[in-house]
Coordinates of C-alpha atoms and ligand atoms in Angstrom, one line a residue:
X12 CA 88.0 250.0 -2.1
X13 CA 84.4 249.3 -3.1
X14 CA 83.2 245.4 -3.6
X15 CA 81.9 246.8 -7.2
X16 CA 85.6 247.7 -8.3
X17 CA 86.0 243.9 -8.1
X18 CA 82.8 243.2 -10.0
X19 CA 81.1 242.3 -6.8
X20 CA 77.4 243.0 -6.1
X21 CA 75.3 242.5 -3.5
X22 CA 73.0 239.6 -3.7
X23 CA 70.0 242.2 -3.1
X24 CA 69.8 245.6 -1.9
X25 CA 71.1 245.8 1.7
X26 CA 68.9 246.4 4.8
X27 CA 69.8 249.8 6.6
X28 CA 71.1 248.9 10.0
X29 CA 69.6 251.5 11.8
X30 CA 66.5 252.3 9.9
X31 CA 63.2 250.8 9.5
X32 CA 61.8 249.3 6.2
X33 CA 58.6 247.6 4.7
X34 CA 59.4 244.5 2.5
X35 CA 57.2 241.8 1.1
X36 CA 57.5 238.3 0.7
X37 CA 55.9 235.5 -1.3
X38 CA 56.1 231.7 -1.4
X39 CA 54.7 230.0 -4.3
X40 CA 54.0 226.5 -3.1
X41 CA 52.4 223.6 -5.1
X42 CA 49.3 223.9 -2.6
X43 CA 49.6 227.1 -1.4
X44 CA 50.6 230.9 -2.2
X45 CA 51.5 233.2 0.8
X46 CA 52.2 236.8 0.9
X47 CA 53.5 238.5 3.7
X48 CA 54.2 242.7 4.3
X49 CA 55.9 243.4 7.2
X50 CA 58.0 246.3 9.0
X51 CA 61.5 245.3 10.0
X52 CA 62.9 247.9 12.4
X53 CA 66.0 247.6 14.3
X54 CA 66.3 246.2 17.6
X55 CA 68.6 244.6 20.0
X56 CA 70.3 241.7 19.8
X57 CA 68.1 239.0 21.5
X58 CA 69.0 235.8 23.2
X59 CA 67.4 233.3 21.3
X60 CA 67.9 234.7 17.9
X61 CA 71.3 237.0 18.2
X62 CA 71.7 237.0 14.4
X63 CA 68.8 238.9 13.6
X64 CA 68.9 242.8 13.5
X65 CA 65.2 244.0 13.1
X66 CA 62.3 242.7 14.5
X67 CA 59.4 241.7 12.5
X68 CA 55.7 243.1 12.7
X69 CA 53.8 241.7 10.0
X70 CA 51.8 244.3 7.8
X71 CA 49.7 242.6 5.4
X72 CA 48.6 239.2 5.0
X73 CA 47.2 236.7 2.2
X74 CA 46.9 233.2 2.4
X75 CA 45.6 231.6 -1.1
X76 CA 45.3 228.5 -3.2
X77 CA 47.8 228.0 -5.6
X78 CA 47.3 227.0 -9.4
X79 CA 49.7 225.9 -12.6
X80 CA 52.4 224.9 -9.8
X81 CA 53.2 221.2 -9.7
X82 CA 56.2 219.8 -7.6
X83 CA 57.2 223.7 -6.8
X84 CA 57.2 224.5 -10.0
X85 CA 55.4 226.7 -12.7
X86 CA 53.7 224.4 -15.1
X87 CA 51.6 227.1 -16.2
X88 CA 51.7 230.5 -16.5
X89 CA 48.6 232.0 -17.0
X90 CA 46.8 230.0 -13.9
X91 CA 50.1 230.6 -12.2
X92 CA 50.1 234.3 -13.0
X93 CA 46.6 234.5 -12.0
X94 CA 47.3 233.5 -8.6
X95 CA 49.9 235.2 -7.5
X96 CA 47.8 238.5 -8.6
X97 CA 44.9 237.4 -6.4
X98 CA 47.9 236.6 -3.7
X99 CA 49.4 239.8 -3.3
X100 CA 46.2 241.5 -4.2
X101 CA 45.1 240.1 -0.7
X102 CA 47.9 241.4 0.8
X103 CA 48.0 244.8 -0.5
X104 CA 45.0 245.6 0.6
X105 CA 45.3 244.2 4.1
X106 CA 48.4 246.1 4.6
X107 CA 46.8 249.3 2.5
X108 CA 50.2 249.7 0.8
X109 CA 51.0 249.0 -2.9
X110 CA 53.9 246.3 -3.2
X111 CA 56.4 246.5 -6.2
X112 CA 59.1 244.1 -5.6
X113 CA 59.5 240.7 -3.2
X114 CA 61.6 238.5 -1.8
X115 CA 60.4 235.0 -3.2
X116 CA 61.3 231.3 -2.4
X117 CA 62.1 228.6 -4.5
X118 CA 61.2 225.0 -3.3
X119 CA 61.6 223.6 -6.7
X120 CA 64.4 222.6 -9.1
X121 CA 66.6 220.4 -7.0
X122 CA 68.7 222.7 -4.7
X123 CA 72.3 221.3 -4.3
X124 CA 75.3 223.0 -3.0
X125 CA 78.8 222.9 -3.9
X126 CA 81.7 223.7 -1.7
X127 CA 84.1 226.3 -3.6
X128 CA 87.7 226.9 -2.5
X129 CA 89.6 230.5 -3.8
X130 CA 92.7 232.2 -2.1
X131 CA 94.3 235.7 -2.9
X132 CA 98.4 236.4 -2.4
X133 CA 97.9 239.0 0.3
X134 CA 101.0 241.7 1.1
X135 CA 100.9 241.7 4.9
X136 CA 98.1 242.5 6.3
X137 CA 94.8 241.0 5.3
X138 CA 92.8 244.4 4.4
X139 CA 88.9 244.7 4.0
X140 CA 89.9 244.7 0.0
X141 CA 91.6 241.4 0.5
X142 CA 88.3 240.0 1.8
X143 CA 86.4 241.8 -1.0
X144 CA 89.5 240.3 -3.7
X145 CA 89.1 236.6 -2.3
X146 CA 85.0 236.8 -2.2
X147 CA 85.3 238.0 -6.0
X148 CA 87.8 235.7 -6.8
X149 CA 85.8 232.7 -5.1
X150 CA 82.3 233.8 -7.0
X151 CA 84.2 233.7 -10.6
X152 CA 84.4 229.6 -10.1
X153 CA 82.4 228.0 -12.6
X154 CA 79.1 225.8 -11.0
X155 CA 77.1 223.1 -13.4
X156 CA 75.8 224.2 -16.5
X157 CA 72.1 224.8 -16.7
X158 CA 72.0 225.5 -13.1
X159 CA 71.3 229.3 -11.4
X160 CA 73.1 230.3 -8.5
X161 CA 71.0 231.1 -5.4
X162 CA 73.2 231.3 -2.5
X163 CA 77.0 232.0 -2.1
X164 CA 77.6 232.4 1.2
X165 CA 81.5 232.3 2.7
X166 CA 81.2 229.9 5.7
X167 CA 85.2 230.0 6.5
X168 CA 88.4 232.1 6.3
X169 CA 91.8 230.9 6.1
X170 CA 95.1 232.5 6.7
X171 CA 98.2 230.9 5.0
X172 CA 97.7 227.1 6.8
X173 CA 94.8 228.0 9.1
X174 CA 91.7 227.1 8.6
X175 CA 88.5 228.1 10.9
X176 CA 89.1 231.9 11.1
X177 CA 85.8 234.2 11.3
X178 CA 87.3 237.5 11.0
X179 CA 90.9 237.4 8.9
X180 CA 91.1 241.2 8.8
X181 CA 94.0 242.5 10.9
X182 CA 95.6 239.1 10.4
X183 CA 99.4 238.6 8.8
X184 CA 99.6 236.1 5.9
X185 CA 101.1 235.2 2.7
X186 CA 97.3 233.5 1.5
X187 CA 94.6 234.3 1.9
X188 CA 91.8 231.9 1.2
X189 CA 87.6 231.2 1.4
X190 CA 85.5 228.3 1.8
X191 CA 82.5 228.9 -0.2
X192 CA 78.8 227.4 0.3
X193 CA 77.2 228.0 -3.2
X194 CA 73.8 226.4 -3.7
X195 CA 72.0 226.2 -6.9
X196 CA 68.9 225.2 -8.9
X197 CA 67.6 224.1 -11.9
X198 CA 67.9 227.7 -14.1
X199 CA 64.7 226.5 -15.9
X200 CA 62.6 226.4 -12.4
X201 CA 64.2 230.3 -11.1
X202 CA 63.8 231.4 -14.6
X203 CA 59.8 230.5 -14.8
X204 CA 59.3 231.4 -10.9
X205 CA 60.8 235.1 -11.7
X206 CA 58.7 235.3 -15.1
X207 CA 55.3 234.3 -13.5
X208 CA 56.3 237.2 -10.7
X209 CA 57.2 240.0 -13.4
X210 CA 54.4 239.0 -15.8
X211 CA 52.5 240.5 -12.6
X212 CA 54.6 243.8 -12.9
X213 CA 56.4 242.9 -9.6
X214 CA 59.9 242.9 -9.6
X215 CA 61.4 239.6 -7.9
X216 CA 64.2 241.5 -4.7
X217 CA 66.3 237.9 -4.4
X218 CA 65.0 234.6 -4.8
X219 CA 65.5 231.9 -1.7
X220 CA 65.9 228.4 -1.5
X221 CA 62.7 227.1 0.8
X222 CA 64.5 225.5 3.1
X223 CA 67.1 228.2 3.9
X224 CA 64.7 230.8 4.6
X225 CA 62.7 228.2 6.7
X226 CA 65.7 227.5 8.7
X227 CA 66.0 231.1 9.3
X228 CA 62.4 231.4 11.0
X229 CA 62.5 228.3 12.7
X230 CA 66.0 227.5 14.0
X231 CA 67.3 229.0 17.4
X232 CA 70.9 230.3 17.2
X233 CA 72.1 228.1 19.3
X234 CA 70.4 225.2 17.4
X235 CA 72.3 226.2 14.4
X236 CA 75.4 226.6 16.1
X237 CA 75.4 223.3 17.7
X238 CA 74.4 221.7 14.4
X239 CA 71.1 221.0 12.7
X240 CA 69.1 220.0 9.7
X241 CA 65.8 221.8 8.6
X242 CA 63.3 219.8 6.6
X243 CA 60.5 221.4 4.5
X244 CA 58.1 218.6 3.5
X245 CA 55.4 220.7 1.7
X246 CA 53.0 219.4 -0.9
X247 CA 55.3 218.4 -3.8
X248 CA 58.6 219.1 -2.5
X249 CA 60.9 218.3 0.5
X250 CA 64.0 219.6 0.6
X251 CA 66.5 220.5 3.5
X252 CA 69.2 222.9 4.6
X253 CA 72.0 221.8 6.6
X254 CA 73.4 224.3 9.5
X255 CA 77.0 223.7 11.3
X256 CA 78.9 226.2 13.6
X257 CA 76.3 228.6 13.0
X258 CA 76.7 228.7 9.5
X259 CA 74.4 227.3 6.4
X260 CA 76.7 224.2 4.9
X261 CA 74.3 222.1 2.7
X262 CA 71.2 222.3 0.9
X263 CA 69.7 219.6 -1.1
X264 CA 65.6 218.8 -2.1
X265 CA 63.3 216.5 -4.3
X266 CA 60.0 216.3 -5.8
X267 CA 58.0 214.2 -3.2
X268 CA 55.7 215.7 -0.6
X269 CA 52.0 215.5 1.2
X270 CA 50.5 215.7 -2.2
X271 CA 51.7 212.2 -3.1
X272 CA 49.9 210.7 0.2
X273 CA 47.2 212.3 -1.1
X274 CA 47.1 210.4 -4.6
X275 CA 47.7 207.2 -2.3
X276 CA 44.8 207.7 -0.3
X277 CA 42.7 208.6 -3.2
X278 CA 43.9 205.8 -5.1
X279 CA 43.9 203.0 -2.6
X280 CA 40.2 204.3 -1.5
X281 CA 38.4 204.9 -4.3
X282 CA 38.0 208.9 -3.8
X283 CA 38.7 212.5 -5.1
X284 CA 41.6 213.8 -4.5
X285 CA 39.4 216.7 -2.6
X286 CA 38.0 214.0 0.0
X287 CA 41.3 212.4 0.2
X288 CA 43.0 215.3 1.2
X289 CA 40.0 215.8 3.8
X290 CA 40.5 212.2 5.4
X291 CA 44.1 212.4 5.4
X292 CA 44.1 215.9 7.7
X293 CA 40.9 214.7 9.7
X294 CA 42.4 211.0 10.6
X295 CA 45.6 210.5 9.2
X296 CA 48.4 208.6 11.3
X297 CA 51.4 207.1 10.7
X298 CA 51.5 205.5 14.2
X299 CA 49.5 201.9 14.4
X300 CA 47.1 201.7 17.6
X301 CA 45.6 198.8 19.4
X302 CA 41.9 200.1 18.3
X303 CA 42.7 200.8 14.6
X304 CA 41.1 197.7 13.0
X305 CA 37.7 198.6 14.7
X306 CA 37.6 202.3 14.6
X307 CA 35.7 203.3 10.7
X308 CA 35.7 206.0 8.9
X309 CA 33.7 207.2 6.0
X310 CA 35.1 207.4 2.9
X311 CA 32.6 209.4 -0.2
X312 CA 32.1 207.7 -3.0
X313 CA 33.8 209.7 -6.4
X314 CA 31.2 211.3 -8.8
X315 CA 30.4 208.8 -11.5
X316 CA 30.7 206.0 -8.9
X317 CA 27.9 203.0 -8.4
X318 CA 27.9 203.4 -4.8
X319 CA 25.6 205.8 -3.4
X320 CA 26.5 205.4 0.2
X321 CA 29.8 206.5 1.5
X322 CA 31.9 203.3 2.1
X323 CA 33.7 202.3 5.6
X324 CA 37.2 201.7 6.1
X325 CA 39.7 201.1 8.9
X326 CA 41.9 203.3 10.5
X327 CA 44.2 200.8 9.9
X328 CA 43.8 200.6 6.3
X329 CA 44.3 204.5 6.1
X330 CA 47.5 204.1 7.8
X331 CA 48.5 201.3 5.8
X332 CA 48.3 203.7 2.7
X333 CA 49.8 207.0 4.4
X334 CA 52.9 205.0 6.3
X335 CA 54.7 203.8 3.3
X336 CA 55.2 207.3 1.5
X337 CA 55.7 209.1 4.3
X338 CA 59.0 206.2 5.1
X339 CA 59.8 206.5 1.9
X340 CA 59.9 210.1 1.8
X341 CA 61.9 210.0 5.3
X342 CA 64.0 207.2 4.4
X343 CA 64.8 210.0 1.3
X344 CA 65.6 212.6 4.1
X345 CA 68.0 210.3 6.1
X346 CA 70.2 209.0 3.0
X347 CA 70.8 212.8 1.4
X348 CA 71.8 214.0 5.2
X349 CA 74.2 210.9 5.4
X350 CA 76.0 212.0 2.4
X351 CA 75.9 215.7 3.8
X352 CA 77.9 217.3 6.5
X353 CA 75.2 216.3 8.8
X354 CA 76.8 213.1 8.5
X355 CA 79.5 214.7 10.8
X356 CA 77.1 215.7 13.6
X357 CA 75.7 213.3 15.5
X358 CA 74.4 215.0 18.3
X359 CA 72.3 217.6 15.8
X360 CA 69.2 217.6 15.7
X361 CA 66.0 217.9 12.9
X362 CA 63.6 220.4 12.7
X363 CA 60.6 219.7 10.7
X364 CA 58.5 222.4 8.9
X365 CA 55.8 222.4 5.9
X366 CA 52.6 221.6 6.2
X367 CA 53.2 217.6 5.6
X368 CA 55.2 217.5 9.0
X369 CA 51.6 218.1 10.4
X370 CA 50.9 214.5 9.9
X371 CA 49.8 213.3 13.2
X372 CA 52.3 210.7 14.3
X373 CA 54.9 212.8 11.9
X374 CA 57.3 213.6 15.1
X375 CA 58.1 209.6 16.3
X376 CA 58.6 208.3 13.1
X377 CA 60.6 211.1 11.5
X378 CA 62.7 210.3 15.1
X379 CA 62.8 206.7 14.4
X380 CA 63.8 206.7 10.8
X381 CA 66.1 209.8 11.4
X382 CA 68.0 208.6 14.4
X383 CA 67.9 212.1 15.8
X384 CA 65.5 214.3 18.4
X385 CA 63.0 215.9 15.5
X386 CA 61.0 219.4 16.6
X387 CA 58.3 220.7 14.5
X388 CA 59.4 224.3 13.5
X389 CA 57.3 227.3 13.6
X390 CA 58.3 231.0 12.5
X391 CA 60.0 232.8 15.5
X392 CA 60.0 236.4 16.5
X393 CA 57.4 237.3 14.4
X394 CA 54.7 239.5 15.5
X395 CA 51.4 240.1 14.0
X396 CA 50.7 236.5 12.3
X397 CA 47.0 235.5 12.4
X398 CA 46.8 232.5 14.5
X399 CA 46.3 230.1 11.3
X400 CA 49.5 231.1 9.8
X401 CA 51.6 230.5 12.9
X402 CA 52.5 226.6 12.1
X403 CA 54.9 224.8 10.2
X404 CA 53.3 225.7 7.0
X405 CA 54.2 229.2 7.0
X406 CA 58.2 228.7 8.5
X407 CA 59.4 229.6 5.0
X408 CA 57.2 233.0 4.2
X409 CA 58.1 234.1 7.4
X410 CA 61.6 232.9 6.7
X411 CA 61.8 235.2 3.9
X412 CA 61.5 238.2 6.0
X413 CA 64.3 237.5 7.9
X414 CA 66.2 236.7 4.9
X415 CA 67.1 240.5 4.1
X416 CA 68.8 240.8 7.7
X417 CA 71.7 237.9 6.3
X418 CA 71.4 239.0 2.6
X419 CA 74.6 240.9 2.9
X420 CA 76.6 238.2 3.6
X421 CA 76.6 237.4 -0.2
X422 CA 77.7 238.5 -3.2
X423 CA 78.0 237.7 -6.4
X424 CA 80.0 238.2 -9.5
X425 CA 78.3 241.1 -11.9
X426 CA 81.2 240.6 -14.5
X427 CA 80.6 236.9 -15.3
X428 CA 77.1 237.8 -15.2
X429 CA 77.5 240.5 -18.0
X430 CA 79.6 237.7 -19.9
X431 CA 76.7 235.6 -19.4
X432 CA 74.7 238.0 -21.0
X433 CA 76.8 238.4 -23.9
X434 CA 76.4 235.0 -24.7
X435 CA 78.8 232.9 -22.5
X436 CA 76.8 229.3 -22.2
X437 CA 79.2 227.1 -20.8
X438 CA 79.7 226.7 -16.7
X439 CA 78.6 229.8 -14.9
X440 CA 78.5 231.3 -11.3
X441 CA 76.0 234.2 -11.9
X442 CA 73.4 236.3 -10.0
X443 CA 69.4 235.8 -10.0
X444 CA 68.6 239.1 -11.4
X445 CA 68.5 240.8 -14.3
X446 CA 70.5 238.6 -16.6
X447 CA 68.6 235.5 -15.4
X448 CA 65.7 236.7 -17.5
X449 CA 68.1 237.9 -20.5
X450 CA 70.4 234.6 -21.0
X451 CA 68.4 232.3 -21.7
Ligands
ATP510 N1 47.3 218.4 9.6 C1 47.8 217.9 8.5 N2 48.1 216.5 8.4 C2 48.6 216.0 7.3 N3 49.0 216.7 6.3 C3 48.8 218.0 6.3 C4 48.2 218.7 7.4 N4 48.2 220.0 7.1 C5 48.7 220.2 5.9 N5 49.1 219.0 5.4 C6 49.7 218.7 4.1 O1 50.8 219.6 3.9 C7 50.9 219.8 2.5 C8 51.0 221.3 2.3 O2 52.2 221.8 2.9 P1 52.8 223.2 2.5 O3 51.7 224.2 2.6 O4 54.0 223.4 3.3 O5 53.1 222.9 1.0 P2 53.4 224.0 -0.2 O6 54.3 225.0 0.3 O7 52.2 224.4 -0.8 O8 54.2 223.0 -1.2 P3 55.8 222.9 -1.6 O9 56.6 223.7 -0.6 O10 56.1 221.5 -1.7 O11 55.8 223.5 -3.0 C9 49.7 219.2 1.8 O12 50.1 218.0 1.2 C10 48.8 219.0 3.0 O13 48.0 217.8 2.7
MG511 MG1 56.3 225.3 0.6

């Protein structure tokens, strides 16, 4: 029985187990774009990262600025459009292959996940149809209006009364039944991320949330298994993915990030946003030291100022500015994880990615604030990176490459997505595709 017989599709088109393929990825931060081509070919299970089954060997490479993209999102098109040409231009031409279609991320719009519950009667026997049945049955339940679904992702079986079963088939029951992890997003922010893509005759493969794909880059299996939380604290967004027995439980995300120390250092010194940014990577702390209120540094003066020699300031001062955003920001992180499933894993630990977890000093206080061990997470397994896109900036581009190898394990409902295109408005669970574009 095929998953389409049950209105099932796949969330993208599925990775060949035993064959090689090129894919290409781009995320559209609000500082940055970043487009990656690489070969996935099939390999071996490996011990740190068992889940994935190709490795990685990166093809083609850009790295650019990004413009008409505030807080993760498009705020305008043109600009926006403009850049993600030059972006994959880049690419294309260091890989020497044209690219048509892409996996991209999606930082912006408030990810959230909802837990969804569906069971089947089942004969006997729980048959492969009976998973396909309960998995079709689960992605017909309606999520928030004016929200896409990204993800939908079955994290547990159950059979009759129990619960915690990985693989049902073979098993005798009554009821069948699936947990559900569906996370969604503002439509409005998926909708205008796919639209500045196509307006650049690219076709958008499956769209991510940020710190999903990050999480698959960055986390070790056996980090995910014994429970963790990824944070992406980017320039205008942080969000984070929760991971428990292996499995990808929670996702949530706002619009605060690096950018807004920026603004505060700009603000509180009297500079451009340009310098600002400058100081803040050059001496930036969030950790006070005996030597702070002696140590200067040089602040420029903005254009149209009186001054006409740079001014001097304290380290102290700077980290006076920086601290407070970047606990507030953290202090953010620590209250959405305590009303997650984190919550229920005290021993798990945080991984930090995105470029603001650079912050020198970032580590203790994210620990102290967190009360858990934090790591700063860099893409794993991946081979050909150029040594400046190896950090914590690049975890969710090279996130999205693994992202095909665990795309399978959802699927989403292509009858209520027709409905949706015929003109069904009200609470929807439907598929980023197509009838994202169409519906609206
Ligand atoms: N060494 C550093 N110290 C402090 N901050 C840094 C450092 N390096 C980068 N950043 C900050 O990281 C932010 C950029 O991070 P990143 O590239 O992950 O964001 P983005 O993907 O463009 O944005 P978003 O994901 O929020 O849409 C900027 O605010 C930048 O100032
Ligand atoms: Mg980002």
């Amino acid at each position: 029985m095929s998953p389409l017989q049950y209105g099932l599709t796949p969330k993208m088109r599925p990775l060949a187990p035993r064959r090689s393929a090129v894919v290409a990825a781009l995320d559209i931060g609000t500082s940055k774009i970043v487009c990656l081509v690489a070969r996935l070919r099939p390999r071996p299970p490996q011990d740190v990262l068992r889940r994935r089954t190709h490795a990685i060997q990166i093809l083609g490479f850009s790295h650019t600025e990004a413009r008409g993209i505030k807080a993760g999102r498009i705020t305008g098109l043109a600009e926006a459009e403009a850049a993600i040409r030059n972006a994959v231009d880049v690419a294309e031409r260091t890989a020497r292959c044209q690219i048509e279609a892409l996996i991209v991320s999606l930082s912006a719009g408030r990810p959230s996940s909802e837990l969804l519950a569906a069971s089947v009667e089942v004969p006997g026997e729980v048959r492969d149809n009976d998973v396909v049945r309960v998995l079709a049955a689960g992605s017909r339940l309606s999520v928030r209006a004016g929200r896409a679904v990204l993800h939908s992702i079955p994290i547990d079986y159950g059979v009759d009364a129990e619960r915690g079963i990985r693989d049902p088939r073979g098993m005798l029951a009554r009821q069948f039944s699936v947990d559900m992890h569906v996370v969604t997003a503002e439509a409005a922010a998926a909708r205008n991320l796919m639209l500045a893509v196509e307006r650049c005759h690219l076709s958008v493969e499956a769209i991510a949330v940020s710190p999903y794909v990050a999480a698959l880059s960055a986390l070790a299996d056996d980090e995910a298994d014994l429970g963790a939380a990824v944070i992406d604290m980017g320039a205008g967004t942080t969000t984070m993915a929760v991971f428990a027995g292996g499995r990808f439980v929670h996702a949530d995300g706002f619009a605060l990030g690096g950018r807004h120390v920026t603004m505060d250092i700009a603000r509180g010194l009297s500079t451009s946003l340009h310098d600002a940014e400058r100081i803040k990577t050059l001496y930036g702390n969030v950790l006070t030291g005996a030597m702070d209120d002696r140590d200067m540094i040089p602040v420029p003066a903005v254009a149209g100022d009186d001054r006409d020699s740079p001014q001097f300031v304290s380290r102290a001062t700077l980290t006076r500015i920086i601290k407070p955003r970047m606990e507030e920001i953290l202090e953010l992180v620590r209250d959405r994880l305590a009303a997650s499933p984190f919550a229920s894993e005290p021993r798990g630990r945080v991984i930090a990615t995105g470029g603001a977890s650079e912050l020198t000093g970032f580590v203790d206080l994210a620990a102290r604030i967190l009360g858990r061990p934090v790591r700063i997470g860099r893409p794993l397994g991946v081979s050909g990176l150029p040594e400046g896109a190896k950090g914590a900036a690049f975890a969710v581009a090279a996130g999205l490459l693994v992202y095909p190898q665990v795309a399978h394990l959802e699927h989403f409902d292509s009858r209520l997505a027709l409905r949706l295109r015929a003109g069904h408005r009200g609470g929807y669970f439907a598929k980023v595709g197509q009838w994202l574009r169409e519906s609206f």
